[in-house]
Each structure stands twice: as structure tokens, then as C-alpha cells.
Amino acid sequence: MTSENIKQSGADNLPNAEELLNILAQKLEPLLRPNTALVGIQSGGVWLMNRLLTLLKSSIDKNAVEHGTLDVSFYRDDYAKRGLKPENRPSQIPFEVENKHIILIDDVFYTGRTTRAAVNELFDYGRPASVTLVALVNRGGRELPIAPQIVAADIPLHATQNLQLIQNANGNLSLELISTKVAQDTNE
């Protein structure tokens, strides 16, 4: 994380997700080099990846940049507790992972468990040269020694609050705060 991240305490006025996406694109551009592939974690990370491919088209050839998606449902350490979500999608990695520089994209970083699951699944496809974790928002609450290297905003939240990335019918992104009486790990 860099000092240019938007820092916000609480979530009274959530930042504009579209503006955060532009910040993320600016931070990501210097990392794009030959032998790099983008991988989005379902579902918010995939939305971000697709939008980033469009925003960065002047720096990259969208068709030439290898990209794929991961659905980490079966790799989670809380699978027995959470079960399967109804919207599970197959992972699609249509390229050789071996020795690639992988940019792993997620929407909201929380405990690190989703990232751990994604890295485990990614290594089933091969051994990348490096993995860089990119997240739109770091909401705090890390439980594992994993953290995003690039984030657009740090928004510390209470354990009973969840932050969700929403994509409307036009493809526009927004952030929504969900408060619960009992903490649920929906975004990690």
C-alpha cells in the first residue's frame, strides 16, 4: 500500500467506486510488462479486471493480455461453514500460469482467507513467477499474513459491517455498506 491510498475512517460517506477504479488503474499500469496476466476473483474481482482491461487499453492490447477468473469456493478453509454460494462459476485460466507474473484482483480485502484460497487454486495451474494482490478497498480485519500490495482505498470497518461492490445493469460500480448484528464473513 502506498500513501496515495484514500484513507477513510468508518463508512459514513463511501468513496465513489468508479473513482477508485481509476486510481487502481493508475497504480496498476506500471506493473504491466511482458509475461503478465490478470486474474480476477469471482465476482467483484472479475468485474474490476474487465473494467481495468478497458481502462488500460492505451497501455496494453486487451486481446493480447492474458486474463482469467477464479472461483475459490472449493478452496476456502470455511467451506464446511459457508457451503456453496448459488452463483458459483467455474474458474477459467486459459493460459499457462508457469513463470507468469500474475496480478490477482479482488474487490474488498478483509481477512485474507479469500486470497489464500485463490493462491492455492492458482498454484494448481502452475507455479507463477510472482503474484501481486490488487484490491479496490482494504477494509481492515486481516487474520492471515497476507495483504494487498496495491489498493485504491483503506476504509476501516467494524466487524459487524460488510462492504460490498455492486455492479448495475450498465456495468457501473458502486460500494454498499451492509451492517449486521452478528459479523458474517461475506467479503474477504
PDB file of N, CA and C in Angstrom, residues 80-133:
ATOM      1  N   ALA A  80     -16.984 -25.775   4.897  1.00  0.00           N
ATOM      2  CA  ALA A  80     -17.992 -26.531   5.650  1.00  0.00           C
ATOM      3  C   ALA A  80     -18.982 -25.591   6.336  1.00  0.00           C
ATOM      4  N   LYS A  81     -18.495 -24.452   6.788  1.00  0.00           N
ATOM      5  CA  LYS A  81     -19.348 -23.480   7.481  1.00  0.00           C
ATOM      6  C   LYS A  81     -20.219 -22.689   6.505  1.00  0.00           C
ATOM      7  N   ARG A  82     -19.625 -22.267   5.398  1.00  0.00           N
ATOM      8  CA  ARG A  82     -20.325 -21.395   4.449  1.00  0.00           C
ATOM      9  C   ARG A  82     -21.134 -22.141   3.410  1.00  0.00           C
ATOM     10  N   GLY A  83     -20.646 -23.308   3.024  1.00  0.00           N
ATOM     11  CA  GLY A  83     -21.300 -24.034   1.939  1.00  0.00           C
ATOM     12  C   GLY A  83     -21.049 -23.337   0.614  1.00  0.00           C
ATOM     13  N   LEU A  84     -21.773 -23.762  -0.394  1.00  0.00           N
ATOM     14  CA  LEU A  84     -21.627 -23.175  -1.724  1.00  0.00           C
ATOM     15  C   LEU A  84     -22.587 -22.017  -1.914  1.00  0.00           C
ATOM     16  N   LYS A  85     -22.117 -20.989  -2.570  1.00  0.00           N
ATOM     17  CA  LYS A  85     -22.999 -19.891  -2.950  1.00  0.00           C
ATOM     18  C   LYS A  85     -23.777 -20.331  -4.180  1.00  0.00           C
ATOM     19  N   PRO A  86     -24.990 -19.841  -4.349  1.00  0.00           N
ATOM     20  CA  PRO A  86     -25.781 -20.259  -5.509  1.00  0.00           C
ATOM     21  C   PRO A  86     -25.197 -19.800  -6.839  1.00  0.00           C
ATOM     22  N   GLU A  87     -24.343 -18.778  -6.830  1.00  0.00           N
ATOM     23  CA  GLU A  87     -23.821 -18.249  -8.091  1.00  0.00           C
ATOM     24  C   GLU A  87     -22.398 -18.718  -8.396  1.00  0.00           C
ATOM     25  N   ASN A  88     -22.040 -19.928  -7.989  1.00  0.00           N
ATOM     26  CA  ASN A  88     -20.703 -20.441  -8.300  1.00  0.00           C
ATOM     27  C   ASN A  88     -20.491 -20.514  -9.802  1.00  0.00           C
ATOM     28  N   ARG A  89     -19.299 -20.152 -10.210  1.00  0.00           N
ATOM     29  CA  ARG A  89     -18.936 -20.200 -11.628  1.00  0.00           C
ATOM     30  C   ARG A  89     -17.628 -20.966 -11.748  1.00  0.00           C
ATOM     31  N   PRO A  90     -17.399 -21.621 -12.854  1.00  0.00           N
ATOM     32  CA  PRO A  90     -16.125 -22.331 -12.993  1.00  0.00           C
ATOM     33  C   PRO A  90     -14.960 -21.355 -13.137  1.00  0.00           C
ATOM     34  N   SER A  91     -13.826 -21.746 -12.597  1.00  0.00           N
ATOM     35  CA  SER A  91     -12.607 -20.969 -12.812  1.00  0.00           C
ATOM     36  C   SER A  91     -12.178 -21.156 -14.256  1.00  0.00           C
ATOM     37  N   GLN A  92     -11.641 -20.095 -14.834  1.00  0.00           N
ATOM     38  CA  GLN A  92     -11.180 -20.157 -16.224  1.00  0.00           C
ATOM     39  C   GLN A  92      -9.806 -19.500 -16.313  1.00  0.00           C
ATOM     40  N   ILE A  93      -8.799 -20.333 -16.447  1.00  0.00           N
ATOM     41  CA  ILE A  93      -7.428 -19.857 -16.628  1.00  0.00           C
ATOM     42  C   ILE A  93      -6.962 -20.407 -17.977  1.00  0.00           C
ATOM     43  N   PRO A  94      -7.215 -19.674 -19.066  1.00  0.00           N
ATOM     44  CA  PRO A  94      -6.927 -20.186 -20.413  1.00  0.00           C
ATOM     45  C   PRO A  94      -5.491 -19.916 -20.887  1.00  0.00           C
ATOM     46  N   PHE A  95      -4.539 -19.951 -19.972  1.00  0.00           N
ATOM     47  CA  PHE A  95      -3.140 -19.703 -20.313  1.00  0.00           C
ATOM     48  C   PHE A  95      -2.262 -20.486 -19.341  1.00  0.00           C
ATOM     49  N   GLU A  96      -0.997 -20.627 -19.690  1.00  0.00           N
ATOM     50  CA  GLU A  96      -0.030 -21.288 -18.815  1.00  0.00           C
ATOM     51  C   GLU A  96       0.346 -20.334 -17.684  1.00  0.00           C
ATOM     52  N   VAL A  97       0.169 -20.762 -16.462  1.00  0.00           N
ATOM     53  CA  VAL A  97       0.499 -19.957 -15.289  1.00  0.00           C
ATOM     54  C   VAL A  97       2.000 -19.997 -15.001  1.00  0.00           C
ATOM     55  N   GLU A  98       2.637 -21.080 -15.373  1.00  0.00           N
ATOM     56  CA  GLU A  98       4.061 -21.291 -15.090  1.00  0.00           C
ATOM     57  C   GLU A  98       4.897 -20.081 -15.513  1.00  0.00           C
ATOM     58  N   ASN A  99       5.633 -19.520 -14.536  1.00  0.00           N
ATOM     59  CA  ASN A  99       6.564 -18.396 -14.743  1.00  0.00           C
ATOM     60  C   ASN A  99       5.912 -17.093 -15.199  1.00  0.00           C
ATOM     61  N   LYS A 100       4.610 -16.969 -15.068  1.00  0.00           N
ATOM     62  CA  LYS A 100       3.920 -15.705 -15.383  1.00  0.00           C
ATOM     63  C   LYS A 100       3.936 -14.801 -14.149  1.00  0.00           C
ATOM     64  N   HIS A 101       3.884 -13.507 -14.407  1.00  0.00           N
ATOM     65  CA  HIS A 101       3.675 -12.527 -13.343  1.00  0.00           C
ATOM     66  C   HIS A 101       2.160 -12.334 -13.260  1.00  0.00           C
ATOM     67  N   ILE A 102       1.573 -12.848 -12.205  1.00  0.00           N
ATOM     68  CA  ILE A 102       0.123 -12.820 -12.048  1.00  0.00           C
ATOM     69  C   ILE A 102      -0.275 -11.614 -11.211  1.00  0.00           C
ATOM     70  N   ILE A 103      -1.228 -10.857 -11.711  1.00  0.00           N
ATOM     71  CA  ILE A 103      -1.845  -9.780 -10.935  1.00  0.00           C
ATOM     72  C   ILE A 103      -3.222 -10.288 -10.543  1.00  0.00           C
ATOM     73  N   LEU A 104      -3.371 -10.596  -9.259  1.00  0.00           N
ATOM     74  CA  LEU A 104      -4.597 -11.158  -8.705  1.00  0.00           C
ATOM     75  C   LEU A 104      -5.472 -10.009  -8.223  1.00  0.00           C
ATOM     76  N   ILE A 105      -6.711  -9.953  -8.708  1.00  0.00           N
ATOM     77  CA  ILE A 105      -7.580  -8.798  -8.462  1.00  0.00           C
ATOM     78  C   ILE A 105      -8.796  -9.209  -7.645  1.00  0.00           C
ATOM     79  N   ASP A 106      -9.024  -8.481  -6.538  1.00  0.00           N
ATOM     80  CA  ASP A 106     -10.195  -8.706  -5.692  1.00  0.00           C
ATOM     81  C   ASP A 106     -10.842  -7.360  -5.395  1.00  0.00           C
ATOM     82  N   ASP A 107     -12.104  -7.396  -5.002  1.00  0.00           N
ATOM     83  CA  ASP A 107     -12.806  -6.142  -4.751  1.00  0.00           C
ATOM     84  C   ASP A 107     -12.541  -5.597  -3.351  1.00  0.00           C
ATOM     85  N   VAL A 108     -12.885  -6.355  -2.317  1.00  0.00           N
ATOM     86  CA  VAL A 108     -12.738  -5.892  -0.940  1.00  0.00           C
ATOM     87  C   VAL A 108     -11.856  -6.884  -0.183  1.00  0.00           C
ATOM     88  N   PHE A 109     -10.725  -6.408   0.326  1.00  0.00           N
ATOM     89  CA  PHE A 109      -9.843  -7.262   1.118  1.00  0.00           C
ATOM     90  C   PHE A 109     -10.257  -7.171   2.572  1.00  0.00           C
ATOM     91  N   TYR A 110     -10.430  -8.337   3.198  1.00  0.00           N
ATOM     92  CA  TYR A 110     -10.853  -8.377   4.600  1.00  0.00           C
ATOM     93  C   TYR A 110      -9.874  -9.230   5.402  1.00  0.00           C
ATOM     94  N   THR A 111     -10.149 -10.511   5.582  1.00  0.00           N
ATOM     95  CA  THR A 111      -9.334 -11.363   6.448  1.00  0.00           C
ATOM     96  C   THR A 111      -8.114 -11.948   5.755  1.00  0.00           C
ATOM     97  N   GLY A 112      -8.159 -12.062   4.448  1.00  0.00           N
ATOM     98  CA  GLY A 112      -7.088 -12.701   3.695  1.00  0.00           C
ATOM     99  C   GLY A 112      -7.414 -14.127   3.308  1.00  0.00           C
ATOM    100  N   ARG A 113      -8.534 -14.643   3.780  1.00  0.00           N
ATOM    101  CA  ARG A 113      -8.884 -16.043   3.509  1.00  0.00           C
ATOM    102  C   ARG A 113      -9.251 -16.279   2.042  1.00  0.00           C
ATOM    103  N   THR A 114      -9.925 -15.339   1.425  1.00  0.00           N
ATOM    104  CA  THR A 114     -10.238 -15.484   0.001  1.00  0.00           C
ATOM    105  C   THR A 114      -8.947 -15.475  -0.816  1.00  0.00           C
ATOM    106  N   THR A 115      -8.026 -14.591  -0.465  1.00  0.00           N
ATOM    107  CA  THR A 115      -6.753 -14.521  -1.175  1.00  0.00           C
ATOM    108  C   THR A 115      -5.967 -15.812  -1.005  1.00  0.00           C
ATOM    109  N   ARG A 116      -5.924 -16.347   0.211  1.00  0.00           N
ATOM    110  CA  ARG A 116      -5.228 -17.611   0.445  1.00  0.00           C
ATOM    111  C   ARG A 116      -5.810 -18.707  -0.431  1.00  0.00           C
ATOM    112  N   ALA A 117      -7.134 -18.768  -0.494  1.00  0.00           N
ATOM    113  CA  ALA A 117      -7.797 -19.772  -1.332  1.00  0.00           C
ATOM    114  C   ALA A 117      -7.454 -19.561  -2.808  1.00  0.00           C
ATOM    115  N   ALA A 118      -7.421 -18.305  -3.239  1.00  0.00           N
ATOM    116  CA  ALA A 118      -7.108 -18.002  -4.644  1.00  0.00           C
ATOM    117  C   ALA A 118      -5.681 -18.412  -4.992  1.00  0.00           C
ATOM    118  N   VAL A 119      -4.744 -18.146  -4.104  1.00  0.00           N
ATOM    119  CA  VAL A 119      -3.352 -18.521  -4.365  1.00  0.00           C
ATOM    120  C   VAL A 119      -3.224 -20.041  -4.401  1.00  0.00           C
ATOM    121  N   ASN A 120      -3.900 -20.732  -3.483  1.00  0.00           N
ATOM    122  CA  ASN A 120      -3.879 -22.200  -3.519  1.00  0.00           C
ATOM    123  C   ASN A 120      -4.400 -22.721  -4.852  1.00  0.00           C
ATOM    124  N   GLU A 121      -5.523 -22.184  -5.304  1.00  0.00           N
ATOM    125  CA  GLU A 121      -6.084 -22.640  -6.575  1.00  0.00           C
ATOM    126  C   GLU A 121      -5.160 -22.278  -7.738  1.00  0.00           C
ATOM    127  N   LEU A 122      -4.617 -21.087  -7.712  1.00  0.00           N
ATOM    128  CA  LEU A 122      -3.721 -20.642  -8.777  1.00  0.00           C
ATOM    129  C   LEU A 122      -2.536 -21.597  -8.938  1.00  0.00           C
ATOM    130  N   PHE A 123      -1.972 -22.056  -7.820  1.00  0.00           N
ATOM    131  CA  PHE A 123      -0.825 -22.961  -7.873  1.00  0.00           C
ATOM    132  C   PHE A 123      -1.205 -24.338  -8.404  1.00  0.00           C
ATOM    133  N   ASP A 124      -2.478 -24.680  -8.397  1.00  0.00           N
ATOM    134  CA  ASP A 124      -2.912 -25.923  -9.042  1.00  0.00           C
ATOM    135  C   ASP A 124      -2.742 -25.838 -10.559  1.00  0.00           C
ATOM    136  N   TYR A 125      -2.686 -24.623 -11.088  1.00  0.00           N
ATOM    137  CA  TYR A 125      -2.496 -24.411 -12.530  1.00  0.00           C
ATOM    138  C   TYR A 125      -1.017 -24.315 -12.914  1.00  0.00           C
ATOM    139  N   GLY A 126      -0.142 -24.130 -11.949  1.00  0.00           N
ATOM    140  CA  GLY A 126       1.283 -23.994 -12.223  1.00  0.00           C
ATOM    141  C   GLY A 126       1.932 -23.063 -11.212  1.00  0.00           C
ATOM    142  N   ARG A 127       3.245 -22.869 -11.369  1.00  0.00           N
ATOM    143  CA  ARG A 127       3.988 -22.027 -10.431  1.00  0.00           C
ATOM    144  C   ARG A 127       4.302 -20.687 -11.093  1.00  0.00           C
ATOM    145  N   PRO A 128       3.591 -19.633 -10.673  1.00  0.00           N
ATOM    146  CA  PRO A 128       3.856 -18.320 -11.265  1.00  0.00           C
ATOM    147  C   PRO A 128       5.210 -17.766 -10.814  1.00  0.00           C
ATOM    148  N   ALA A 129       5.758 -16.854 -11.610  1.00  0.00           N
ATOM    149  CA  ALA A 129       6.997 -16.170 -11.239  1.00  0.00           C
ATOM    150  C   ALA A 129       6.751 -15.259 -10.044  1.00  0.00           C
ATOM    151  N   SER A 130       5.579 -14.621 -10.019  1.00  0.00           N
ATOM    152  CA  SER A 130       5.205 -13.746  -8.909  1.00  0.00           C
ATOM    153  C   SER A 130       3.691 -13.580  -8.898  1.00  0.00           C
ATOM    154  N   VAL A 131       3.181 -13.203  -7.733  1.00  0.00           N
ATOM    155  CA  VAL A 131       1.758 -12.896  -7.585  1.00  0.00           C
ATOM    156  C   VAL A 131       1.665 -11.561  -6.862  1.00  0.00           C
ATOM    157  N   THR A 132       0.981 -10.611  -7.475  1.00  0.00           N
ATOM    158  CA  THR A 132       0.732  -9.304  -6.869  1.00  0.00           C
ATOM    159  C   THR A 132      -0.756  -9.198  -6.601  1.00  0.00           C
ATOM    160  N   LEU A 133      -1.110  -8.910  -5.357  1.00  0.00           N
ATOM    161  CA  LEU A 133      -2.520  -8.781  -4.989  1.00  0.00           C
ATOM    162  C   LEU A 133      -2.947  -7.326  -5.095  1.00  0.00           C
TER     163      LEU A 133
END
